[in-house]
Amino acid sequence: MDIKNVVVAGGGVLGSQIAFQAAYCGFNVTIWLRSEASIGRTQPKLDNLKKVYIDTINLMATKEGQTPQNWANGIADFETFDKDKCLTQVESAYNGIKLELDMKKAVADSDLVIESMAEDVEQKIEFYKKLAPLMPEKTVLVTNSSTLLPSKFAKFTGKAEKYLSLHFANSIWKNNTAEIMSQPKTESKYFDLIMKFASDIRMVALPVKKEKSGYLLNSMLVPLLFSGMDLYVNGISDPESIDKAWKLGTGAPKGPFEILDTVGLTTAYNIVKMYLKVPSFLAPYNFKGMATMLKDYIDKGKLGKSAGEGFYKYNKD
């Protein structure tokens, strides 16, 4: 089976990036969205991604850009880099992505559906129940969930044997990793197919051999973010100082609060909510305090970098 037609369900930070990267690599891409308001939030993300890709390609054509820190392997290999070809691919990707509100129409000829919805169990179950009868028999379904196990949702998909996880890191064009994780009912040929698809969109495909909440990356990242927020909500220090401690002490390019702004505070809030049921005497962090703090930021419209403000303020040009 060849994958040609890709549908991304959800146009959030990662959903829009996955769609743009797949389109950049020549796939036919449709983003399914819930409402006109969702289109209003997604289109600016695509506009910005076009600019980011163009700026990155122009930088890659300079001496400064030809360094490990600035090179984007999701865009091109160093040895075969062709600036004009890459810029043409960006224009083709931007102009080719379709935004669709009708789920049935969106998935009618889909070879692959990538679910990139909020980290909310009930929302995902509702989505899968609605999607199941609409997908063609050929369609393979993956989730980009960052923390939830695919086995939790397999029975709602209508095609458990063709359902697995495909998780990406943020800034997909530069941090080009894809974690592929099956669940007990996934057939091996579909795992192999998604491994190939990940490579076809210029990702480094990383197999996850056993189901693990958080996969590889987030199993290491989430505890860092929890630790940073815990220091803040317990009054130990402020976000800027906590970030500096991490960056200066480890050489990392971003601290936990800069990462949270990049990922988006809504995603962080949905992850924290899953831990609120943990008894306080067993919880290693102040999850209640984190949830209250994040909800306050969200209610004020401080959703993170994509909104222009989160823990820090950003230029939106």
PDB file of C-alpha atoms in Angstrom:
ATOM      1  CA  MET A   1       0.000   0.000   0.000  1.00  0.00           C
ATOM      2  CA  ASP A   2       1.205   3.489  -0.849  1.00  0.00           C
ATOM      3  CA  ILE A   3       0.215   6.544   1.147  1.00  0.00           C
ATOM      4  CA  LYS A   4      -0.707   9.530  -0.989  1.00  0.00           C
ATOM      5  CA  ASN A   5      -3.692  11.242   0.628  1.00  0.00           C
ATOM      6  CA  VAL A   6      -3.129  12.401   4.190  1.00  0.00           C
ATOM      7  CA  VAL A   7      -5.738  13.904   6.512  1.00  0.00           C
ATOM      8  CA  VAL A   8      -4.679  15.684   9.689  1.00  0.00           C
ATOM      9  CA  ALA A   9      -7.499  16.013  12.215  1.00  0.00           C
ATOM     10  CA  GLY A  10      -6.813  19.188  14.172  1.00  0.00           C
ATOM     11  CA  GLY A  11      -4.956  22.347  13.226  1.00  0.00           C
ATOM     12  CA  GLY A  12      -3.181  23.144  16.477  1.00  0.00           C
ATOM     13  CA  VAL A  13       0.531  23.797  16.892  1.00  0.00           C
ATOM     14  CA  LEU A  14       1.636  20.286  15.916  1.00  0.00           C
ATOM     15  CA  GLY A  15      -1.312  19.475  13.662  1.00  0.00           C
ATOM     16  CA  SER A  16      -0.531  22.415  11.388  1.00  0.00           C
ATOM     17  CA  GLN A  17       3.179  21.529  11.380  1.00  0.00           C
ATOM     18  CA  ILE A  18       2.516  17.880  10.477  1.00  0.00           C
ATOM     19  CA  ALA A  19       0.215  18.975   7.659  1.00  0.00           C
ATOM     20  CA  PHE A  20       2.723  21.482   6.271  1.00  0.00           C
ATOM     21  CA  GLN A  21       5.632  19.028   6.439  1.00  0.00           C
ATOM     22  CA  ALA A  22       3.667  16.261   4.698  1.00  0.00           C
ATOM     23  CA  ALA A  23       2.573  18.699   1.994  1.00  0.00           C
ATOM     24  CA  TYR A  24       6.157  19.972   1.646  1.00  0.00           C
ATOM     25  CA  CYS A  25       7.211  16.383   0.956  1.00  0.00           C
ATOM     26  CA  GLY A  26       4.653  15.984  -1.824  1.00  0.00           C
ATOM     27  CA  PHE A  27       1.651  14.382  -0.147  1.00  0.00           C
ATOM     28  CA  ASN A  28      -1.921  15.499  -0.774  1.00  0.00           C
ATOM     29  CA  VAL A  29      -2.947  17.008   2.563  1.00  0.00           C
ATOM     30  CA  THR A  30      -6.288  17.990   4.068  1.00  0.00           C
ATOM     31  CA  ILE A  31      -6.756  19.403   7.555  1.00  0.00           C
ATOM     32  CA  TRP A  32     -10.118  18.552   9.084  1.00  0.00           C
ATOM     33  CA  LEU A  33     -11.376  21.195  11.504  1.00  0.00           C
ATOM     34  CA  ARG A  34     -14.424  21.394  13.757  1.00  0.00           C
ATOM     35  CA  SER A  35     -15.640  24.895  12.930  1.00  0.00           C
ATOM     36  CA  GLU A  36     -15.140  28.156  11.047  1.00  0.00           C
ATOM     37  CA  ALA A  37     -13.487  29.485  14.193  1.00  0.00           C
ATOM     38  CA  SER A  38     -10.975  26.632  13.964  1.00  0.00           C
ATOM     39  CA  ILE A  39     -10.157  27.716  10.405  1.00  0.00           C
ATOM     40  CA  GLY A  40      -9.609  31.225  11.724  1.00  0.00           C
ATOM     41  CA  ARG A  41      -7.060  29.860  14.190  1.00  0.00           C
ATOM     42  CA  THR A  42      -5.371  27.412  11.810  1.00  0.00           C
ATOM     43  CA  GLN A  43      -4.836  29.565   8.718  1.00  0.00           C
ATOM     44  CA  PRO A  44      -2.538  32.048  10.524  1.00  0.00           C
ATOM     45  CA  LYS A  45      -0.450  29.075  11.709  1.00  0.00           C
ATOM     46  CA  LEU A  46      -0.040  27.938   8.095  1.00  0.00           C
ATOM     47  CA  ASP A  47       0.793  31.488   7.029  1.00  0.00           C
ATOM     48  CA  ASN A  48       3.480  31.627   9.697  1.00  0.00           C
ATOM     49  CA  LEU A  49       4.855  28.184   8.772  1.00  0.00           C
ATOM     50  CA  LYS A  50       5.277  29.311   5.181  1.00  0.00           C
ATOM     51  CA  LYS A  51       7.340  32.262   6.418  1.00  0.00           C
ATOM     52  CA  VAL A  52       9.343  30.071   8.818  1.00  0.00           C
ATOM     53  CA  TYR A  53      10.211  27.575   6.083  1.00  0.00           C
ATOM     54  CA  ILE A  54      11.210  30.338   3.656  1.00  0.00           C
ATOM     55  CA  ASP A  55      13.326  32.113   6.292  1.00  0.00           C
ATOM     56  CA  THR A  56      14.962  28.812   7.275  1.00  0.00           C
ATOM     57  CA  ILE A  57      15.756  27.901   3.666  1.00  0.00           C
ATOM     58  CA  ASN A  58      17.255  31.345   3.026  1.00  0.00           C
ATOM     59  CA  LEU A  59      19.372  30.948   6.162  1.00  0.00           C
ATOM     60  CA  MET A  60      20.463  27.460   5.063  1.00  0.00           C
ATOM     61  CA  ALA A  61      21.814  29.038   1.870  1.00  0.00           C
ATOM     62  CA  THR A  62      24.267  31.139   3.901  1.00  0.00           C
ATOM     63  CA  LYS A  63      27.508  30.195   5.650  1.00  0.00           C
ATOM     64  CA  GLU A  64      25.868  30.833   9.015  1.00  0.00           C
ATOM     65  CA  GLY A  65      23.003  28.527   8.129  1.00  0.00           C
ATOM     66  CA  GLN A  66      25.267  25.643   7.225  1.00  0.00           C
ATOM     67  CA  THR A  67      25.959  24.744  10.839  1.00  0.00           C
ATOM     68  CA  PRO A  68      24.398  21.943  12.932  1.00  0.00           C
ATOM     69  CA  GLN A  69      22.598  24.537  15.054  1.00  0.00           C
ATOM     70  CA  ASN A  70      20.833  26.172  12.088  1.00  0.00           C
ATOM     71  CA  TRP A  71      20.485  23.369   9.551  1.00  0.00           C
ATOM     72  CA  ALA A  72      16.959  21.920   9.223  1.00  0.00           C
ATOM     73  CA  ASN A  73      17.170  18.269   8.181  1.00  0.00           C
ATOM     74  CA  GLY A  74      13.393  18.138   7.841  1.00  0.00           C
ATOM     75  CA  ILE A  75      13.767  20.526   4.902  1.00  0.00           C
ATOM     76  CA  ALA A  76      16.796  19.155   3.050  1.00  0.00           C
ATOM     77  CA  ASP A  77      19.963  17.109   3.280  1.00  0.00           C
ATOM     78  CA  PHE A  78      23.166  19.140   3.405  1.00  0.00           C
ATOM     79  CA  GLU A  79      24.762  17.344   0.453  1.00  0.00           C
ATOM     80  CA  THR A  80      21.837  17.767  -1.962  1.00  0.00           C
ATOM     81  CA  PHE A  81      20.418  21.112  -0.795  1.00  0.00           C
ATOM     82  CA  ASP A  82      18.829  23.114  -3.630  1.00  0.00           C
ATOM     83  CA  LYS A  83      17.471  26.446  -2.411  1.00  0.00           C
ATOM     84  CA  ASP A  84      15.194  27.098  -5.380  1.00  0.00           C
ATOM     85  CA  LYS A  85      13.747  23.586  -5.293  1.00  0.00           C
ATOM     86  CA  CYS A  86      13.036  23.887  -1.571  1.00  0.00           C
ATOM     87  CA  LEU A  87      11.332  27.264  -1.989  1.00  0.00           C
ATOM     88  CA  THR A  88       9.186  25.803  -4.775  1.00  0.00           C
ATOM     89  CA  GLN A  89       8.167  22.956  -2.456  1.00  0.00           C
ATOM     90  CA  VAL A  90       7.135  25.497   0.198  1.00  0.00           C
ATOM     91  CA  GLU A  91       4.875  27.353  -2.255  1.00  0.00           C
ATOM     92  CA  SER A  92       3.379  24.079  -3.466  1.00  0.00           C
ATOM     93  CA  ALA A  93       2.741  22.927   0.122  1.00  0.00           C
ATOM     94  CA  TYR A  94       1.134  26.185   1.178  1.00  0.00           C
ATOM     95  CA  ASN A  95      -1.116  26.359  -1.872  1.00  0.00           C
ATOM     96  CA  GLY A  96      -2.009  22.676  -1.798  1.00  0.00           C
ATOM     97  CA  ILE A  97      -3.224  22.194   1.791  1.00  0.00           C
ATOM     98  CA  LYS A  98      -7.015  22.016   2.011  1.00  0.00           C
ATOM     99  CA  LEU A  99      -9.047  23.026   5.066  1.00  0.00           C
ATOM    100  CA  GLU A 100     -12.258  21.028   5.440  1.00  0.00           C
ATOM    101  CA  LEU A 101     -15.119  21.130   7.956  1.00  0.00           C
ATOM    102  CA  ASP A 102     -17.046  18.152   6.557  1.00  0.00           C
ATOM    103  CA  MET A 103     -15.468  15.056   8.116  1.00  0.00           C
ATOM    104  CA  LYS A 104     -16.988  12.642   5.603  1.00  0.00           C
ATOM    105  CA  LYS A 105     -15.675  14.677   2.678  1.00  0.00           C
ATOM    106  CA  ALA A 106     -12.269  15.127   4.311  1.00  0.00           C
ATOM    107  CA  VAL A 107     -11.573  11.406   4.760  1.00  0.00           C
ATOM    108  CA  ALA A 108     -13.409  10.073   1.689  1.00  0.00           C
ATOM    109  CA  ASP A 109     -10.231   9.004  -0.148  1.00  0.00           C
ATOM    110  CA  SER A 110      -7.798   9.047   2.765  1.00  0.00           C
ATOM    111  CA  ASP A 111      -4.865   6.658   2.912  1.00  0.00           C
ATOM    112  CA  LEU A 112      -3.769   7.967   6.307  1.00  0.00           C
ATOM    113  CA  VAL A 113      -5.580   9.944   8.997  1.00  0.00           C
ATOM    114  CA  ILE A 114      -3.419  11.574  11.658  1.00  0.00           C
ATOM    115  CA  GLU A 115      -5.409  12.481  14.763  1.00  0.00           C
ATOM    116  CA  SER A 116      -3.866  15.550  16.382  1.00  0.00           C
ATOM    117  CA  MET A 117      -6.618  16.619  18.767  1.00  0.00           C
ATOM    118  CA  ALA A 118      -6.341  17.977  22.308  1.00  0.00           C
ATOM    119  CA  GLU A 119      -5.072  15.636  25.043  1.00  0.00           C
ATOM    120  CA  ASP A 120      -8.603  14.995  26.283  1.00  0.00           C
ATOM    121  CA  VAL A 121      -9.790  11.383  26.551  1.00  0.00           C
ATOM    122  CA  GLU A 122     -13.506  12.084  26.057  1.00  0.00           C
ATOM    123  CA  GLN A 123     -12.908  14.370  23.074  1.00  0.00           C
ATOM    124  CA  LYS A 124     -10.748  11.746  21.399  1.00  0.00           C
ATOM    125  CA  ILE A 125     -13.290   8.968  21.994  1.00  0.00           C
ATOM    126  CA  GLU A 126     -16.070  11.162  20.585  1.00  0.00           C
ATOM    127  CA  PHE A 127     -13.916  11.929  17.540  1.00  0.00           C
ATOM    128  CA  TYR A 128     -13.068   8.265  16.868  1.00  0.00           C
ATOM    129  CA  LYS A 129     -16.695   7.169  17.176  1.00  0.00           C
ATOM    130  CA  LYS A 130     -17.714   9.780  14.617  1.00  0.00           C
ATOM    131  CA  LEU A 131     -14.788   9.001  12.311  1.00  0.00           C
ATOM    132  CA  ALA A 132     -14.981   5.177  12.349  1.00  0.00           C
ATOM    133  CA  PRO A 133     -17.913   4.690   9.919  1.00  0.00           C
ATOM    134  CA  LEU A 134     -16.621   7.366   7.519  1.00  0.00           C
ATOM    135  CA  MET A 135     -13.138   6.036   6.727  1.00  0.00           C
ATOM    136  CA  PRO A 136     -12.504   3.835   3.685  1.00  0.00           C
ATOM    137  CA  GLU A 137     -11.363   0.262   4.367  1.00  0.00           C
ATOM    138  CA  LYS A 138      -7.832   1.166   3.143  1.00  0.00           C
ATOM    139  CA  THR A 139      -7.290   3.992   5.637  1.00  0.00           C
ATOM    140  CA  VAL A 140      -4.617   3.670   8.316  1.00  0.00           C
ATOM    141  CA  LEU A 141      -5.258   5.709  11.463  1.00  0.00           C
ATOM    142  CA  VAL A 142      -2.614   7.115  13.811  1.00  0.00           C
ATOM    143  CA  THR A 143      -2.690   9.324  16.872  1.00  0.00           C
ATOM    144  CA  ASN A 144      -0.204  12.076  17.618  1.00  0.00           C
ATOM    145  CA  SER A 145      -1.124  11.957  21.309  1.00  0.00           C
ATOM    146  CA  SER A 146       1.843  12.911  23.448  1.00  0.00           C
ATOM    147  CA  THR A 147       0.875  11.028  26.622  1.00  0.00           C
ATOM    148  CA  LEU A 148      -2.179   8.806  26.033  1.00  0.00           C
ATOM    149  CA  LEU A 149      -1.756   5.161  25.036  1.00  0.00           C
ATOM    150  CA  PRO A 150      -3.312   4.032  21.728  1.00  0.00           C
ATOM    151  CA  SER A 151      -4.713   0.873  23.350  1.00  0.00           C
ATOM    152  CA  LYS A 152      -7.045   3.152  25.320  1.00  0.00           C
ATOM    153  CA  PHE A 153      -8.804   4.137  22.088  1.00  0.00           C
ATOM    154  CA  ALA A 154      -8.311   1.173  19.724  1.00  0.00           C
ATOM    155  CA  LYS A 155     -11.806  -0.286  20.258  1.00  0.00           C
ATOM    156  CA  PHE A 156     -13.440   3.008  19.238  1.00  0.00           C
ATOM    157  CA  THR A 157     -11.621   3.306  15.907  1.00  0.00           C
ATOM    158  CA  GLY A 158     -13.348   0.520  14.006  1.00  0.00           C
ATOM    159  CA  LYS A 159      -9.957  -0.653  12.731  1.00  0.00           C
ATOM    160  CA  ALA A 160      -7.758  -1.586  15.678  1.00  0.00           C
ATOM    161  CA  GLU A 161      -5.433  -3.590  13.425  1.00  0.00           C
ATOM    162  CA  LYS A 162      -4.644  -0.403  11.462  1.00  0.00           C
ATOM    163  CA  TYR A 163      -4.352   1.931  14.449  1.00  0.00           C
ATOM    164  CA  LEU A 164      -1.157   3.045  16.187  1.00  0.00           C
ATOM    165  CA  SER A 165       0.755   6.104  17.400  1.00  0.00           C
ATOM    166  CA  LEU A 166       2.894   8.509  15.395  1.00  0.00           C
ATOM    167  CA  HIS A 167       4.288  11.246  17.602  1.00  0.00           C
ATOM    168  CA  PHE A 168       6.305  14.269  16.499  1.00  0.00           C
ATOM    169  CA  ALA A 169       8.497  16.785  18.286  1.00  0.00           C
ATOM    170  CA  ASN A 170       7.678  20.477  18.023  1.00  0.00           C
ATOM    171  CA  SER A 171       9.394  22.494  15.246  1.00  0.00           C
ATOM    172  CA  ILE A 172       9.093  19.442  13.028  1.00  0.00           C
ATOM    173  CA  TRP A 173      11.203  20.890  10.183  1.00  0.00           C
ATOM    174  CA  LYS A 174      14.220  21.132  12.489  1.00  0.00           C
ATOM    175  CA  ASN A 175      13.561  18.631  15.294  1.00  0.00           C
ATOM    176  CA  ASN A 176      12.728  15.944  12.760  1.00  0.00           C
ATOM    177  CA  THR A 177      11.978  12.900  14.885  1.00  0.00           C
ATOM    178  CA  ALA A 178       8.914  10.676  14.725  1.00  0.00           C
ATOM    179  CA  GLU A 179       8.149   8.056  17.377  1.00  0.00           C
ATOM    180  CA  ILE A 180       6.143   5.100  16.086  1.00  0.00           C
ATOM    181  CA  MET A 181       4.384   2.955  18.687  1.00  0.00           C
ATOM    182  CA  SER A 182       1.926   0.125  18.085  1.00  0.00           C
ATOM    183  CA  GLN A 183      -0.703  -1.231  20.459  1.00  0.00           C
ATOM    184  CA  PRO A 184      -1.435  -4.963  21.020  1.00  0.00           C
ATOM    185  CA  LYS A 185      -3.857  -5.242  18.079  1.00  0.00           C
ATOM    186  CA  THR A 186      -1.767  -3.324  15.523  1.00  0.00           C
ATOM    187  CA  GLU A 187      -0.671  -5.532  12.620  1.00  0.00           C
ATOM    188  CA  SER A 188       3.067  -5.359  11.970  1.00  0.00           C
ATOM    189  CA  LYS A 189       2.680  -4.408   8.308  1.00  0.00           C
ATOM    190  CA  TYR A 190       0.974  -1.155   9.311  1.00  0.00           C
ATOM    191  CA  PHE A 191       3.712  -0.413  11.822  1.00  0.00           C
ATOM    192  CA  ASP A 192       6.217  -0.845   8.980  1.00  0.00           C
ATOM    193  CA  LEU A 193       4.095   1.327   6.695  1.00  0.00           C
ATOM    194  CA  ILE A 194       4.066   4.194   9.195  1.00  0.00           C
ATOM    195  CA  MET A 195       7.807   3.831   9.768  1.00  0.00           C
ATOM    196  CA  LYS A 196       8.238   4.301   6.008  1.00  0.00           C
ATOM    197  CA  PHE A 197       5.824   7.246   5.908  1.00  0.00           C
ATOM    198  CA  ALA A 198       7.775   8.961   8.676  1.00  0.00           C
ATOM    199  CA  SER A 199      10.956   8.578   6.627  1.00  0.00           C
ATOM    200  CA  ASP A 200       9.147   9.809   3.503  1.00  0.00           C
ATOM    201  CA  ILE A 201       8.341  13.098   5.231  1.00  0.00           C
ATOM    202  CA  ARG A 202      12.000  13.462   6.221  1.00  0.00           C
ATOM    203  CA  MET A 203      11.674  12.333   9.831  1.00  0.00           C
ATOM    204  CA  VAL A 204      14.089  10.115  11.737  1.00  0.00           C
ATOM    205  CA  ALA A 205      11.753   7.210  12.501  1.00  0.00           C
ATOM    206  CA  LEU A 206      12.158   5.957  16.076  1.00  0.00           C
ATOM    207  CA  PRO A 207      10.462   2.635  16.921  1.00  0.00           C
ATOM    208  CA  VAL A 208       8.940   2.337  20.397  1.00  0.00           C
ATOM    209  CA  LYS A 209       8.876  -1.387  21.109  1.00  0.00           C
ATOM    210  CA  LYS A 210       6.442  -1.381  24.032  1.00  0.00           C
ATOM    211  CA  GLU A 211       3.500   0.880  24.846  1.00  0.00           C
ATOM    212  CA  LYS A 212       4.749   3.645  27.091  1.00  0.00           C
ATOM    213  CA  SER A 213       2.897   6.800  28.076  1.00  0.00           C
ATOM    214  CA  GLY A 214       5.058   9.659  26.863  1.00  0.00           C
ATOM    215  CA  TYR A 215       6.929   7.486  24.343  1.00  0.00           C
ATOM    216  CA  LEU A 216      10.634   8.375  24.354  1.00  0.00           C
ATOM    217  CA  LEU A 217      10.764  12.167  24.206  1.00  0.00           C
ATOM    218  CA  ASN A 218       7.930  13.078  26.560  1.00  0.00           C
ATOM    219  CA  SER A 219       8.916  10.418  29.082  1.00  0.00           C
ATOM    220  CA  MET A 220      11.958  12.624  29.606  1.00  0.00           C
ATOM    221  CA  LEU A 221      10.426  16.030  28.843  1.00  0.00           C
ATOM    222  CA  VAL A 222       7.207  15.989  30.917  1.00  0.00           C
ATOM    223  CA  PRO A 223       8.965  15.486  34.270  1.00  0.00           C
ATOM    224  CA  LEU A 224      11.151  18.502  33.435  1.00  0.00           C
ATOM    225  CA  LEU A 225       8.081  20.653  32.729  1.00  0.00           C
ATOM    226  CA  PHE A 226       6.334  19.417  35.888  1.00  0.00           C
ATOM    227  CA  SER A 227       9.428  20.188  37.955  1.00  0.00           C
ATOM    228  CA  GLY A 228       9.665  23.709  36.558  1.00  0.00           C
ATOM    229  CA  MET A 229       5.992  24.476  37.153  1.00  0.00           C
ATOM    230  CA  ASP A 230       6.147  22.949  40.622  1.00  0.00           C
ATOM    231  CA  LEU A 231       8.961  25.337  41.576  1.00  0.00           C
ATOM    232  CA  TYR A 232       6.862  28.263  40.324  1.00  0.00           C
ATOM    233  CA  VAL A 233       3.459  27.431  41.845  1.00  0.00           C
ATOM    234  CA  ASN A 234       5.051  26.638  45.208  1.00  0.00           C
ATOM    235  CA  GLY A 235       6.653  30.086  45.273  1.00  0.00           C
ATOM    236  CA  ILE A 236      10.232  28.814  45.063  1.00  0.00           C
ATOM    237  CA  SER A 237      11.211  31.062  42.140  1.00  0.00           C
ATOM    238  CA  ASP A 238       9.957  32.767  38.957  1.00  0.00           C
ATOM    239  CA  PRO A 239       9.771  31.328  35.395  1.00  0.00           C
ATOM    240  CA  GLU A 240      12.689  33.371  34.048  1.00  0.00           C
ATOM    241  CA  SER A 241      15.039  32.334  36.859  1.00  0.00           C
ATOM    242  CA  ILE A 242      13.973  28.694  36.618  1.00  0.00           C
ATOM    243  CA  ASP A 243      14.625  28.744  32.864  1.00  0.00           C
ATOM    244  CA  LYS A 244      18.046  30.338  33.371  1.00  0.00           C
ATOM    245  CA  ALA A 245      18.979  27.710  35.951  1.00  0.00           C
ATOM    246  CA  TRP A 246      18.206  24.935  33.473  1.00  0.00           C
ATOM    247  CA  LYS A 247      19.823  26.575  30.426  1.00  0.00           C
ATOM    248  CA  LEU A 248      22.992  27.779  32.114  1.00  0.00           C
ATOM    249  CA  GLY A 249      23.389  24.593  34.116  1.00  0.00           C
ATOM    250  CA  THR A 250      22.922  22.156  31.210  1.00  0.00           C
ATOM    251  CA  GLY A 251      23.593  24.113  28.029  1.00  0.00           C
ATOM    252  CA  ALA A 252      20.035  23.446  26.812  1.00  0.00           C
ATOM    253  CA  PRO A 253      18.658  26.036  24.362  1.00  0.00           C
ATOM    254  CA  LYS A 254      15.324  26.433  26.206  1.00  0.00           C
ATOM    255  CA  GLY A 255      14.094  26.221  29.769  1.00  0.00           C
ATOM    256  CA  PRO A 256      10.831  24.552  30.866  1.00  0.00           C
ATOM    257  CA  PHE A 257       8.699  27.699  30.593  1.00  0.00           C
ATOM    258  CA  GLU A 258      10.036  28.556  27.147  1.00  0.00           C
ATOM    259  CA  ILE A 259       9.197  24.992  26.121  1.00  0.00           C
ATOM    260  CA  LEU A 260       5.701  25.317  27.617  1.00  0.00           C
ATOM    261  CA  ASP A 261       5.116  28.507  25.614  1.00  0.00           C
ATOM    262  CA  THR A 262       6.205  26.705  22.452  1.00  0.00           C
ATOM    263  CA  VAL A 263       4.047  23.630  23.073  1.00  0.00           C
ATOM    264  CA  GLY A 264       1.066  25.721  24.154  1.00  0.00           C
ATOM    265  CA  LEU A 265      -0.446  26.139  27.610  1.00  0.00           C
ATOM    266  CA  THR A 266      -3.710  24.423  26.651  1.00  0.00           C
ATOM    267  CA  THR A 267      -1.837  21.218  25.877  1.00  0.00           C
ATOM    268  CA  ALA A 268       0.057  21.520  29.161  1.00  0.00           C
ATOM    269  CA  TYR A 269      -3.204  22.112  31.053  1.00  0.00           C
ATOM    270  CA  ASN A 270      -4.846  19.022  29.517  1.00  0.00           C
ATOM    271  CA  ILE A 271      -1.856  16.884  30.531  1.00  0.00           C
ATOM    272  CA  VAL A 272      -1.816  18.256  34.094  1.00  0.00           C
ATOM    273  CA  LYS A 273      -5.576  17.599  34.440  1.00  0.00           C
ATOM    274  CA  MET A 274      -4.947  13.880  33.950  1.00  0.00           C
ATOM    275  CA  TYR A 275      -2.864  13.867  37.137  1.00  0.00           C
ATOM    276  CA  LEU A 276      -5.377  15.672  39.358  1.00  0.00           C
ATOM    277  CA  LYS A 277      -6.928  12.370  40.399  1.00  0.00           C
ATOM    278  CA  VAL A 278      -3.660  11.135  41.873  1.00  0.00           C
ATOM    279  CA  PRO A 279      -3.982  11.169  45.702  1.00  0.00           C
ATOM    280  CA  SER A 280      -2.041  14.090  47.145  1.00  0.00           C
ATOM    281  CA  PHE A 281       0.104  11.830  49.346  1.00  0.00           C
ATOM    282  CA  LEU A 282       1.234   9.962  46.191  1.00  0.00           C
ATOM    283  CA  ALA A 283       1.637  12.987  43.899  1.00  0.00           C
ATOM    284  CA  PRO A 284       5.252  14.092  43.549  1.00  0.00           C
ATOM    285  CA  TYR A 285       4.143  17.536  42.323  1.00  0.00           C
ATOM    286  CA  ASN A 286       1.560  20.181  43.176  1.00  0.00           C
ATOM    287  CA  PHE A 287      -0.725  19.308  40.259  1.00  0.00           C
ATOM    288  CA  LYS A 288      -3.667  21.272  41.695  1.00  0.00           C
ATOM    289  CA  GLY A 289      -1.537  24.399  41.862  1.00  0.00           C
ATOM    290  CA  MET A 290      -0.265  23.824  38.312  1.00  0.00           C
ATOM    291  CA  ALA A 291      -3.795  23.380  36.954  1.00  0.00           C
ATOM    292  CA  THR A 292      -5.020  26.551  38.673  1.00  0.00           C
ATOM    293  CA  MET A 293      -2.039  28.534  37.399  1.00  0.00           C
ATOM    294  CA  LEU A 294      -2.351  27.302  33.806  1.00  0.00           C
ATOM    295  CA  LYS A 295      -6.126  27.877  33.761  1.00  0.00           C
ATOM    296  CA  ASP A 296      -5.547  31.464  34.886  1.00  0.00           C
ATOM    297  CA  TYR A 297      -3.088  32.062  32.034  1.00  0.00           C
ATOM    298  CA  ILE A 298      -5.439  30.446  29.506  1.00  0.00           C
ATOM    299  CA  ASP A 299      -8.439  32.485  30.708  1.00  0.00           C
ATOM    300  CA  LYS A 300      -6.378  35.632  30.127  1.00  0.00           C
ATOM    301  CA  GLY A 301      -5.607  34.560  26.558  1.00  0.00           C
ATOM    302  CA  LYS A 302      -1.971  33.842  27.388  1.00  0.00           C
ATOM    303  CA  LEU A 303      -1.871  30.575  25.474  1.00  0.00           C
ATOM    304  CA  GLY A 304       1.795  30.567  24.566  1.00  0.00           C
ATOM    305  CA  LYS A 305       4.049  31.681  21.743  1.00  0.00           C
ATOM    306  CA  SER A 306       1.465  31.181  18.983  1.00  0.00           C
ATOM    307  CA  ALA A 307      -0.857  33.631  20.781  1.00  0.00           C
ATOM    308  CA  GLY A 308       1.862  36.230  21.304  1.00  0.00           C
ATOM    309  CA  GLU A 309       2.062  35.707  25.054  1.00  0.00           C
ATOM    310  CA  GLY A 310       2.351  32.933  27.598  1.00  0.00           C
ATOM    311  CA  PHE A 311       4.918  33.054  30.356  1.00  0.00           C
ATOM    312  CA  TYR A 312       6.787  35.454  28.046  1.00  0.00           C
ATOM    313  CA  LYS A 313       5.698  38.013  25.434  1.00  0.00           C
ATOM    314  CA  TYR A 314       6.449  37.497  21.721  1.00  0.00           C
ATOM    315  CA  ASN A 315       6.291  39.545  18.536  1.00  0.00           C
ATOM    316  CA  LYS A 316       3.571  38.200  16.232  1.00  0.00           C
ATOM    317  CA  ASP A 317       4.970  39.538  12.944  1.00  0.00           C
TER     318      ASP A 317
END
